[in-house]
XYZ file of C-alpha atoms in Angstrom:
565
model
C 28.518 3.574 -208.031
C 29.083 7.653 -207.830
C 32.257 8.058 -205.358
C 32.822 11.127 -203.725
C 36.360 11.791 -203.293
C 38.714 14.051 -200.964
C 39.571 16.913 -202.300
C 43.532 16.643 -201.974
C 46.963 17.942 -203.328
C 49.096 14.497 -202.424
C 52.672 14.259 -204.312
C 55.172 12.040 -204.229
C 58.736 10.942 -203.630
C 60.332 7.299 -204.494
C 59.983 5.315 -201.579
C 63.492 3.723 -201.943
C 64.687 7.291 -202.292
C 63.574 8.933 -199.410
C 62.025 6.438 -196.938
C 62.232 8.294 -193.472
C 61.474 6.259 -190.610
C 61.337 7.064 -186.582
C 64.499 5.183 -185.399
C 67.010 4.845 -182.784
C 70.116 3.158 -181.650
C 71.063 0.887 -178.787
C 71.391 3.023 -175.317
C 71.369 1.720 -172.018
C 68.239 2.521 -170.176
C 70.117 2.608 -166.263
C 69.895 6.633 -165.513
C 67.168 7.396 -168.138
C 64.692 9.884 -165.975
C 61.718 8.430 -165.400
C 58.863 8.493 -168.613
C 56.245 8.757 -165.841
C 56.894 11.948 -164.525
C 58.523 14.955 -166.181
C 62.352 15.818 -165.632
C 63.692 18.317 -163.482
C 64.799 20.497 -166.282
C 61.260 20.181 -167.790
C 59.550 20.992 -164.186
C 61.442 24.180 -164.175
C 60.685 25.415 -167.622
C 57.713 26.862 -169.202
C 56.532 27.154 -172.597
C 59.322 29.178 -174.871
C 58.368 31.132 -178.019
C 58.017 29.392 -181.109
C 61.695 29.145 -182.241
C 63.098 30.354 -178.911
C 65.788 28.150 -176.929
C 65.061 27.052 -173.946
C 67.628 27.956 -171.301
C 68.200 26.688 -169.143
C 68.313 23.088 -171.405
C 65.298 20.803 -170.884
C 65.366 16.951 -171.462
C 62.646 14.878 -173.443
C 62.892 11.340 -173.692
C 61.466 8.762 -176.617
C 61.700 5.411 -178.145
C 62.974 4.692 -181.244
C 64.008 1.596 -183.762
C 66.523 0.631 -186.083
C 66.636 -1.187 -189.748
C 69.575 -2.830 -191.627
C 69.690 1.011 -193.812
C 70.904 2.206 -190.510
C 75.123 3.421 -190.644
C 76.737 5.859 -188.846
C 80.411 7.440 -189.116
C 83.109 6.744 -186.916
C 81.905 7.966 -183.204
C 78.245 8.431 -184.154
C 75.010 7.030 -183.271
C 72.147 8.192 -182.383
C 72.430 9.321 -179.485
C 75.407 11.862 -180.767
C 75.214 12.641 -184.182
C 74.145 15.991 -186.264
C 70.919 16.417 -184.639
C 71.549 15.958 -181.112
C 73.739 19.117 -181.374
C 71.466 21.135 -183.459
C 68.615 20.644 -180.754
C 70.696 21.546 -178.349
C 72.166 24.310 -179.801
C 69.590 25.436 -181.506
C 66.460 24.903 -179.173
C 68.005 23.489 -175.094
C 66.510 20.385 -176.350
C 68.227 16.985 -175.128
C 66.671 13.983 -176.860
C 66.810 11.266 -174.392
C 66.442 7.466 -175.937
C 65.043 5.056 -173.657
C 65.418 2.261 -175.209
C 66.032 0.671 -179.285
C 65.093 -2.258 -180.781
C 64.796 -3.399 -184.153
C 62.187 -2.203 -186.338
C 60.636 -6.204 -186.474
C 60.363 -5.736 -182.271
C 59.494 -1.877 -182.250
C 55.680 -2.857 -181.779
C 56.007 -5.416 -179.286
C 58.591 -3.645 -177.197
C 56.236 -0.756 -177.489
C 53.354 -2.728 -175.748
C 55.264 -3.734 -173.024
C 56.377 -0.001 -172.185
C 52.432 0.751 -172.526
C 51.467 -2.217 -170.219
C 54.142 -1.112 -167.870
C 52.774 2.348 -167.441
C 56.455 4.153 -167.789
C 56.133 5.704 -171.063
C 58.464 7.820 -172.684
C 57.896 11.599 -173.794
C 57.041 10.863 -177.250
C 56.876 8.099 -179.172
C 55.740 6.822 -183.036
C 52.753 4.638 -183.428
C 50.545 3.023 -185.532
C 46.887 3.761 -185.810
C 44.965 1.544 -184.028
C 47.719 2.151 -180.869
C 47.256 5.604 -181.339
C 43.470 5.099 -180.563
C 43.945 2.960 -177.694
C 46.147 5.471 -175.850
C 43.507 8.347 -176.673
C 40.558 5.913 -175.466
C 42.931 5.110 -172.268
C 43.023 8.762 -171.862
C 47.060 8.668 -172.009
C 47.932 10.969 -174.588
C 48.440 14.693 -174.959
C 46.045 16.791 -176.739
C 48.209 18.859 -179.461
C 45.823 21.141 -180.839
C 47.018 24.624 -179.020
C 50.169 23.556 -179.269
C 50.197 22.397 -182.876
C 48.804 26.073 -183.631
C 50.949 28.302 -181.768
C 53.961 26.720 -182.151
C 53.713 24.961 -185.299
C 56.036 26.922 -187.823
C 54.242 27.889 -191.372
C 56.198 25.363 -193.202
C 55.398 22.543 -190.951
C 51.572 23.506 -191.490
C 52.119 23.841 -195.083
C 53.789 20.393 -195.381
C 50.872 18.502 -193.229
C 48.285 20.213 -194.709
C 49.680 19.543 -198.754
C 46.800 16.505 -199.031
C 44.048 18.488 -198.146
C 44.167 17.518 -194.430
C 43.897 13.939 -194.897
C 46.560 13.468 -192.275
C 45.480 15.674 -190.009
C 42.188 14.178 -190.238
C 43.370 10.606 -189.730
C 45.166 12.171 -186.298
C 42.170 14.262 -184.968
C 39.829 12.264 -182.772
C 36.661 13.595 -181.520
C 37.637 17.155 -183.275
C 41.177 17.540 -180.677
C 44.301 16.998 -182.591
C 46.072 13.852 -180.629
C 48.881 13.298 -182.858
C 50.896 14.469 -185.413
C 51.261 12.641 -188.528
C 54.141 11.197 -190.323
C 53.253 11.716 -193.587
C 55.201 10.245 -196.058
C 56.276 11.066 -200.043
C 55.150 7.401 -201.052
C 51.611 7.725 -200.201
C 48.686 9.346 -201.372
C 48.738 10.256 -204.812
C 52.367 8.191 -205.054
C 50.568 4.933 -204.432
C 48.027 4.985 -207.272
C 48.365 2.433 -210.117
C 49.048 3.352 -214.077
C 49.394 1.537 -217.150
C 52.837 0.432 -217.915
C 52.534 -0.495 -221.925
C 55.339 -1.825 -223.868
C 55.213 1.408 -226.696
C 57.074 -1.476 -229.091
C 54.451 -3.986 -229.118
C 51.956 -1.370 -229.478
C 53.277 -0.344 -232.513
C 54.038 -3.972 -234.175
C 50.288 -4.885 -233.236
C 48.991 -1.496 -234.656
C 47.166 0.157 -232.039
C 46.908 3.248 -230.276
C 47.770 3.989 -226.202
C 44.363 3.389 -224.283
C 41.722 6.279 -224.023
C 38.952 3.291 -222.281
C 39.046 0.015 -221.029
C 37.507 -1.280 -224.415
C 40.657 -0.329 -226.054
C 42.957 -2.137 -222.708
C 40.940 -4.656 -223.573
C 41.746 -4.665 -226.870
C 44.895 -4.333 -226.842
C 45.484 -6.750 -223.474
C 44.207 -9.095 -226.230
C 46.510 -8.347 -229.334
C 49.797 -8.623 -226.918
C 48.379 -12.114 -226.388
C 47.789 -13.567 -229.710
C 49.281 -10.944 -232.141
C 52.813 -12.629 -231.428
C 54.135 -8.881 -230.280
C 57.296 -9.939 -229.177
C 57.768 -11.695 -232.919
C 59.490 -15.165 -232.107
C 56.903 -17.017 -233.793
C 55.361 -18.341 -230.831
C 52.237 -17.840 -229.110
C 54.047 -17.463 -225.585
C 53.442 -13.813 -224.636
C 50.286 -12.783 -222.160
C 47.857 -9.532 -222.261
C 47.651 -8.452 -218.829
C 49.995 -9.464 -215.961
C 48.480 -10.737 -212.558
C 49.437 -12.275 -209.834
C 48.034 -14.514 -207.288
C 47.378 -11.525 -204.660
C 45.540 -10.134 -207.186
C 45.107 -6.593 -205.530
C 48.426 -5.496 -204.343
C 52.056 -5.390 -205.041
C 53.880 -6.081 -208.551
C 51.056 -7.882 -210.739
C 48.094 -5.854 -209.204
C 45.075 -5.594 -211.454
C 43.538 -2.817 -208.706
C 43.726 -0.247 -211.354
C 41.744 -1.951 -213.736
C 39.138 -2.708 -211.539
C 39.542 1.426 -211.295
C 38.548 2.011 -214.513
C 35.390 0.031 -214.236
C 34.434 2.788 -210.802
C 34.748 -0.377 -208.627
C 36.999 -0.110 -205.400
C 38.417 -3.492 -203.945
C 39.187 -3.453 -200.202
C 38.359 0.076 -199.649
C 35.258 2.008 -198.450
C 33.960 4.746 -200.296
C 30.662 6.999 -200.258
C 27.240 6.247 -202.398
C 24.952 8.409 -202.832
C 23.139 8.767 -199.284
C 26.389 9.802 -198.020
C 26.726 6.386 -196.293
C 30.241 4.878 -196.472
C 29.935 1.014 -198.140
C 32.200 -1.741 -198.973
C 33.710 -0.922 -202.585
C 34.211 -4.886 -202.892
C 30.194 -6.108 -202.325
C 29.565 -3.454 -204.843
C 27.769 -4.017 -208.108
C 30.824 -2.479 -210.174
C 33.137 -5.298 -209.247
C 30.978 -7.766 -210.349
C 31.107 -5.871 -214.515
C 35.161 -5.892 -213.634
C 35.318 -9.578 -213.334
C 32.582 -10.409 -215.873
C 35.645 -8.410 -217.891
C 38.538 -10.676 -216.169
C 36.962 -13.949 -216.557
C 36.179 -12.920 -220.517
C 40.155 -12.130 -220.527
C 41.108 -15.560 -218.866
C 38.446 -17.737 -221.348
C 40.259 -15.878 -224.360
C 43.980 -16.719 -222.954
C 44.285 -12.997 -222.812
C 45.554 -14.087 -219.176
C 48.216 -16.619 -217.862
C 46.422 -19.936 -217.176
C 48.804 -20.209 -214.167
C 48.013 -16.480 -212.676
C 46.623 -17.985 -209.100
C 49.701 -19.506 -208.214
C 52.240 -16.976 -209.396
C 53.767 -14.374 -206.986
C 55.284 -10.901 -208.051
C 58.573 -12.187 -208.386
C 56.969 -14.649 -210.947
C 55.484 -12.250 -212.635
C 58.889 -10.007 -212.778
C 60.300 -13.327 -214.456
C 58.082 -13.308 -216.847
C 58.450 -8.881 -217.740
C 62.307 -9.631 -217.868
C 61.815 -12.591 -220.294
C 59.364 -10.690 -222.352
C 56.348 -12.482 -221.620
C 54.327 -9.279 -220.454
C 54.033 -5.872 -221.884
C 50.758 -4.450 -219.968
C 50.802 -4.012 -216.250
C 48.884 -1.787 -213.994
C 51.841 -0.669 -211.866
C 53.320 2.103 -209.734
C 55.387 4.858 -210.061
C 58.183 3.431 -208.534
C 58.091 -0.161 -210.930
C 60.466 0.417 -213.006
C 64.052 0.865 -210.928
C 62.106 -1.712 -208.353
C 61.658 -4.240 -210.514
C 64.233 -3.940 -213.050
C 62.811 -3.205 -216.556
C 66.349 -1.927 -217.968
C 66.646 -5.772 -218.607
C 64.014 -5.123 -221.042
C 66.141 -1.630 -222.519
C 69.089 -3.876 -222.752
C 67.844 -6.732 -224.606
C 66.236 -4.229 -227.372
C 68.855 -1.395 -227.383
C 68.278 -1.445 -231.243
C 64.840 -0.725 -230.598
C 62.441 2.974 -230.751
C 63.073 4.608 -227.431
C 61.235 4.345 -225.089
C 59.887 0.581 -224.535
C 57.783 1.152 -221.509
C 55.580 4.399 -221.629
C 53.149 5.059 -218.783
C 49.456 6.124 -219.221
C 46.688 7.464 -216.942
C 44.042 4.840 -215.474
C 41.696 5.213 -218.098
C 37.642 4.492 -218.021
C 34.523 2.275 -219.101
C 32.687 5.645 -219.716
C 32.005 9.312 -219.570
C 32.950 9.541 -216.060
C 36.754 10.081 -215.254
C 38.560 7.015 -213.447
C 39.037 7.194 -209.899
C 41.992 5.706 -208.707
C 42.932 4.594 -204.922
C 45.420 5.964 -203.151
C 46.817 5.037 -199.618
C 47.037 7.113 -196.570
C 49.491 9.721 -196.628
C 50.275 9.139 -193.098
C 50.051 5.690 -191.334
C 52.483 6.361 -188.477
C 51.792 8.709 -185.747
C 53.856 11.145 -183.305
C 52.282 11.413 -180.038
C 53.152 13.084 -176.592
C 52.033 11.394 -173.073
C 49.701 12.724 -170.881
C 50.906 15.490 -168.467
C 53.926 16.018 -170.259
C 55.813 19.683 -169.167
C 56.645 20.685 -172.553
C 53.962 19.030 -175.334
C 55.533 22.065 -177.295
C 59.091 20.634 -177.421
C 57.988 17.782 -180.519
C 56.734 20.605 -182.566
C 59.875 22.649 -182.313
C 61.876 19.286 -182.941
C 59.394 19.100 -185.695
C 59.950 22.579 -187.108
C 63.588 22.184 -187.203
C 64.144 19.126 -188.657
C 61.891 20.530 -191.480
C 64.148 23.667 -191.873
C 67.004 21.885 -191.791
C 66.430 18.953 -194.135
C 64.082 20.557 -196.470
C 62.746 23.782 -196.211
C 66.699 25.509 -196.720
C 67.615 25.681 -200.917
C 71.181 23.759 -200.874
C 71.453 24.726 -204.538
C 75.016 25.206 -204.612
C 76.596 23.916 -201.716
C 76.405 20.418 -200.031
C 73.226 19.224 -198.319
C 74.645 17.689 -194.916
C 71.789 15.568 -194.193
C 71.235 13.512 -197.856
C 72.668 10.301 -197.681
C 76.661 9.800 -198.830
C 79.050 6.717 -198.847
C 75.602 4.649 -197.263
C 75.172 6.957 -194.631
C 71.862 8.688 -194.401
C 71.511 11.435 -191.546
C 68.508 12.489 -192.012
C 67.210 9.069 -190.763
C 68.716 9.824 -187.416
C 66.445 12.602 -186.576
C 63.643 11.667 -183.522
C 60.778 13.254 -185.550
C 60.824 13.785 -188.980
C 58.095 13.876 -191.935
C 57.906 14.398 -195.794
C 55.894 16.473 -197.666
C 53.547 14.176 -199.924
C 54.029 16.508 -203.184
C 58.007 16.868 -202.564
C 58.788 14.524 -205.614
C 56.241 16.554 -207.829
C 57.496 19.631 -207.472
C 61.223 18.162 -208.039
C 59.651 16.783 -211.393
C 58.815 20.028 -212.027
C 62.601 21.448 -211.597
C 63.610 18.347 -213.599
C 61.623 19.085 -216.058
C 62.487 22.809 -216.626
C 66.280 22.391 -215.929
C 66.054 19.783 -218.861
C 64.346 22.280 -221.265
C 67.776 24.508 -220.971
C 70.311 21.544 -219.890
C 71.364 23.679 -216.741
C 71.334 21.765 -213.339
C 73.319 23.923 -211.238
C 71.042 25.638 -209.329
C 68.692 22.435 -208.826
C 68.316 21.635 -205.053
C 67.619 17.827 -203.554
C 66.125 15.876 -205.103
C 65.372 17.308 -208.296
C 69.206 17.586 -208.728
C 69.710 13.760 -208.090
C 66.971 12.700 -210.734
C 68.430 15.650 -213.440
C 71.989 13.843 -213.170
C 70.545 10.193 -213.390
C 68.422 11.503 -216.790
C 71.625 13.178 -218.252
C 73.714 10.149 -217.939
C 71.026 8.426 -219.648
C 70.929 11.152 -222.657
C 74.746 10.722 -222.712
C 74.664 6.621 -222.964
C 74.564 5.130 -220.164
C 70.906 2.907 -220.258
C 70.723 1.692 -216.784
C 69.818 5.125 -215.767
C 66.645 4.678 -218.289
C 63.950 4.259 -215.129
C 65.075 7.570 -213.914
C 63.727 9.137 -217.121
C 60.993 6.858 -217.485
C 59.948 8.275 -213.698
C 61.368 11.843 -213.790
C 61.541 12.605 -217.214
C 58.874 15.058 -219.233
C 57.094 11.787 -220.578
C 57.891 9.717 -217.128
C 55.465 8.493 -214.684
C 55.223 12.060 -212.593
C 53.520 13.344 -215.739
C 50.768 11.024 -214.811
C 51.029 11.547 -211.896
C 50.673 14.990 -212.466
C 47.418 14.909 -214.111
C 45.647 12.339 -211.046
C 46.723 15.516 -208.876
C 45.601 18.223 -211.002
C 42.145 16.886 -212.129
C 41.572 15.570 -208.470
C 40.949 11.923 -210.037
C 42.024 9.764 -207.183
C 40.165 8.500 -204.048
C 41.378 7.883 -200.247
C 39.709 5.160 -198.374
C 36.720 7.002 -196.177
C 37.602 4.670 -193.303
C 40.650 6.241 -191.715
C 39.859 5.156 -188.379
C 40.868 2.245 -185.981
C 39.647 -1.468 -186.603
C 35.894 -2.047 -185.384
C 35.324 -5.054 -182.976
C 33.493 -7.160 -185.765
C 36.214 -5.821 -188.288
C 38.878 -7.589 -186.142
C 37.363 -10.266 -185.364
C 35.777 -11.030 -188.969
C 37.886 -9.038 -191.523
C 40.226 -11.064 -191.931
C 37.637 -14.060 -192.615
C 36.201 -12.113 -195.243
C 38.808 -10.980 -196.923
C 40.105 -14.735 -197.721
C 36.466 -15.912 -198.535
C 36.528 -12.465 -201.278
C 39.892 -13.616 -202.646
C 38.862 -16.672 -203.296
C 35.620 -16.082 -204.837
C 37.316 -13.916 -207.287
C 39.798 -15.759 -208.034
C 37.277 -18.897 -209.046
C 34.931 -16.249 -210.923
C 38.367 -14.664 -213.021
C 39.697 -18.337 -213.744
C 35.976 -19.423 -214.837
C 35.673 -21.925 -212.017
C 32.452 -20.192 -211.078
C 30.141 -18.371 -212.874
C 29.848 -14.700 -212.606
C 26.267 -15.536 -210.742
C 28.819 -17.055 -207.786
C 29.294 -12.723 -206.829
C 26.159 -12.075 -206.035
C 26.004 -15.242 -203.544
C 29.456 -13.996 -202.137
C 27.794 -10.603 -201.316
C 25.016 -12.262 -199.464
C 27.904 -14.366 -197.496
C 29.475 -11.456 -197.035
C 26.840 -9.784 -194.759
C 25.405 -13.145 -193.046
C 29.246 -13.385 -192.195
C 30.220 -10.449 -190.404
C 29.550 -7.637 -193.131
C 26.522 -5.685 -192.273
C 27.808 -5.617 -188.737
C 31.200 -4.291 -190.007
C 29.017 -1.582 -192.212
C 27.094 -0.604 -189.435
C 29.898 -0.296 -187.415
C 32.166 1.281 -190.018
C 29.002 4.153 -190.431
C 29.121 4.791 -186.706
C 32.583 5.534 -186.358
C 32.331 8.122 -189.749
C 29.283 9.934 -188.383
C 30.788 10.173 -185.086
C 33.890 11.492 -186.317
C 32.705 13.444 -189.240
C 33.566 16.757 -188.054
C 36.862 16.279 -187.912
């Protein structure tokens, strides 16, 4: 099938680098102002311009949560701590926390504030919450006040994917939320090959240019004896059990055959379908099962999890995985480095998703933003998140701390910028660090290198100078690393967003979830030649009698409607 795709400019930062969540710390909730109804400073105050300070001081309040990667120094929290006194200082602004939970009972807490009617100024949601509170006609529209007040930066930064996010936050063409887009989406969430360069070269092959050569050489790391003990005890292609996500994902090879698991793309009416009841998936598992009959494949696949399948990289089992970016300092490849320090550097390269054809690979990416700011209804000041907005973003990322110390980077396990009521990433921050990295390499002066690119320089020169634990950093940030790749998916525009960025349809919650078990294991069967490849074409026709052609029909009448967005 021909996919459109968005036309975006996503990039990328580590998640485990720079996750930034919405959070908050315990306060008690006795003499909060009331969320229903604006406070007194608010009542008296009117609009400001864009970076002017309100005076005198208003109040907004919010709801936050907290994780375990939450520390603060001696006397801090969050409700005093290096933002509260920039706001006020800066902007009049007193950020008021009603209440904190944990991030496990931020959700459920949240309903119960919802149900009770008293919500708080602004608050971070998820998507389908979001559209409940726009359909309950609670929520602020943010459109004028996204475009007067919202600082160039802070348009620049949310507009970097193309306006995906905004997209995903407009309903009905009025903007009703910001979004919190984040580094580790979008173009940071699509899969590569990770290839053991070694074994390539002791089974004589080249890196893949199609999927006839992954397949060929998925097959020569399983019965070539790449690893040379002498055994047969080494597998092609890793996989695990959940077949389409996390460590183990074969997502990316279904990719390269233009087929689209889980995800709904455009054919060539303009219609949005199903990318798994398409044709393409059925050539990708014809391809899988083939793998699995050949023992290209571990017989054991459908009952091994990721960690399994890390067991097995780390004892040298695997040396071809569609992975992530982010693989190699997650799951821990240096044990590989170590064990062959006598070895050609470097033992895992990565390589672009490549194709069954002419036509370029596509390759999915998630959302860039799947949390949402929003402001209630009637609100005095709908301006205030922006300007929050707007100064977190100067703060944190928009001033060059080449030089001097960054205050708000995390030090001894304490991150500040995590303490900040609304905050967002850029998705293309990492990319254009790689880009630094990359020059500052070329001359072997750092100096003037700014966060994060001045992080990542450090880890890669500690790795020139000996020290092979820091190996993922250059296999990520290096010239050769994974941003190269990822480079190239964001430069030739080869990667797809799901078309369906909108809330859950009634026959999508009530038969999704159905579906999605009856796919998994009707692919499963098919890959591990329990079924014949015939056995797809029955599970399409399920598919529909079960729920799907509701869920399409549905799914088309929510992307028509909302189209102009």
């Amino acid at each position: 099938m021909k996919v459109k795709h968005v036309n975006v400019l996503n990039m990328v930062l580590i998640s485990a680098l720079m996750t930034l969540s919405a959070c908050s710390s315990d306060t008690n909730e006795k003499g909060s102002p009331s969320p229903s109804e604006p406070s007194k400073e608010a009542n008296s105050q009117s609009a400001t311009p864009t970076n002017g300070k309100y005076n005198p001081p208003i109040e907004v309040s919010t709801v936050r949560f907290t994780d375990a990667g939450f520390k603060f120094k001696d006397g801090e929290s969050l409700d005093k701590n290096i933002w509260n006194g920039i706001f006020e200082d800066e902007l009049g602004i007193k950020v008021k926390n009603m209440w904190v939970v944990d991030k496990s009972q931020y959700n459920q807490k949240l309903n119960v504030t919802i149900a009770s009617g008293s919500l708080p100024d602004f608050f971070e949601v998820d998507k389908v919450t979001m559209q409940r509170l726009v359909d309950e006609g609670a929520l602020e529209d943010l459109t004028a006040v996204y475009e007067k007040y919202g600082s160039p930066f802070a348009k620049k930064t949310l507009t970097v994917d193309g306006g995906a996010a905004i997209k995903a936050s407009t309903v009905n063409g009025k903007l009703m939320a910001i979004p919190h887009t984040a580094s580790n989406g979008g173009v940071a969430s699509t899969e590569m090959i990770w290839l053991r360069t070694d074994w390539l070269k002791k089974v004589n092959l080249s890196p893949p240019k199609t999927m006839d050569d992954v397949m060929k050489i998925a097959e020569a790391f399983s019965k070539m004896d790449p690893d040379g003990d002498g055994k047969n005890d080494t597998y092609g292609l890793a996989i695990n059990k959940e077949m389409l996500q996390n460590f183990g994902s074969v997502r990316g090879f279904f990719n390269g055959y233009h087929a689209y698991p889980d995800y709904w793309v455009k054919d060539e009416s303009g219609k949005i379908v199903f990318g798994s009841v398409q044709p393409e998936m059925k050539v990708a598992l014809q391809k899988l099962q083939d793998l699995y009959k050949n023992g290209v494949l571990d017989k054991e696949f459908s009952v091994k999890d990721t960690n399994k399948i890390l067991e097995d990289v780390n004892a040298e089992k695997i040396g071809l995985i569609y992975g992530h970016l982010w693989d190699p300092p997650g799951k821990t490849y240096d044990i590989n480095y170590e064990k062959n320090k006598d070895a050609a550097y470097p033992l895992w390269q990565t390589y672009p998703i490549v194709s069954v054809d002419s036509a370029p690979a596509k390759v999915q990416a998630n959302p860039t933003a799947e949390t949402f700011i929003v402001v209630r209804k009637g609100v005095k000041n709908p301006e205030a998140v922006i300007k929050l907005l707007n100064t977190y973003l100067k703060k944190y990322i928009e001033t060059d701390y080449s030089g001097s110390v960054n205050p708000f980077i995390a030090k001894d396990g304490i991150f500040p910028a995590k303490f900040a009521p609304v905050q967002l990433e850029s998705p293309n921050l990492n990319l254009e660090a790689w880009y630094k990295v990359v020059d500052a390499l070329k001359t072997g002066d750092g100096s003037k290198l700014d966060f994060p690119a001045s992080v990542h320089f450090d880890r890669i020169t500690k790795f020139r100078n000996g020290d092979y634990k820091m190996w993922y950093s250059d296999r990520t940030f290096g010239p050769e690393g994974a941003f190269k790749v990822i480079d190239q998916y964001d430069k030739q525009k080869t990667f797809v967003f799901d078309e369906f960025i909108y809330s859950p349809t009634p026959t999508m919650v009530d038969k999704l979830a159905t579906l999605t078990k009856m796919e998994m294991e009707v692919f499963t069967k098919i890959i591990m030649n329990a079924a014949p490849i015939s056995d797809f074409d029955k599970f399409v026709e399920q598919w529909k009698l079960s729920g799907g052609s509701k869920i399409e029909q549905e799914a088309n009448e929510a992307y028509k409607k909302n189209k102009g967005n």
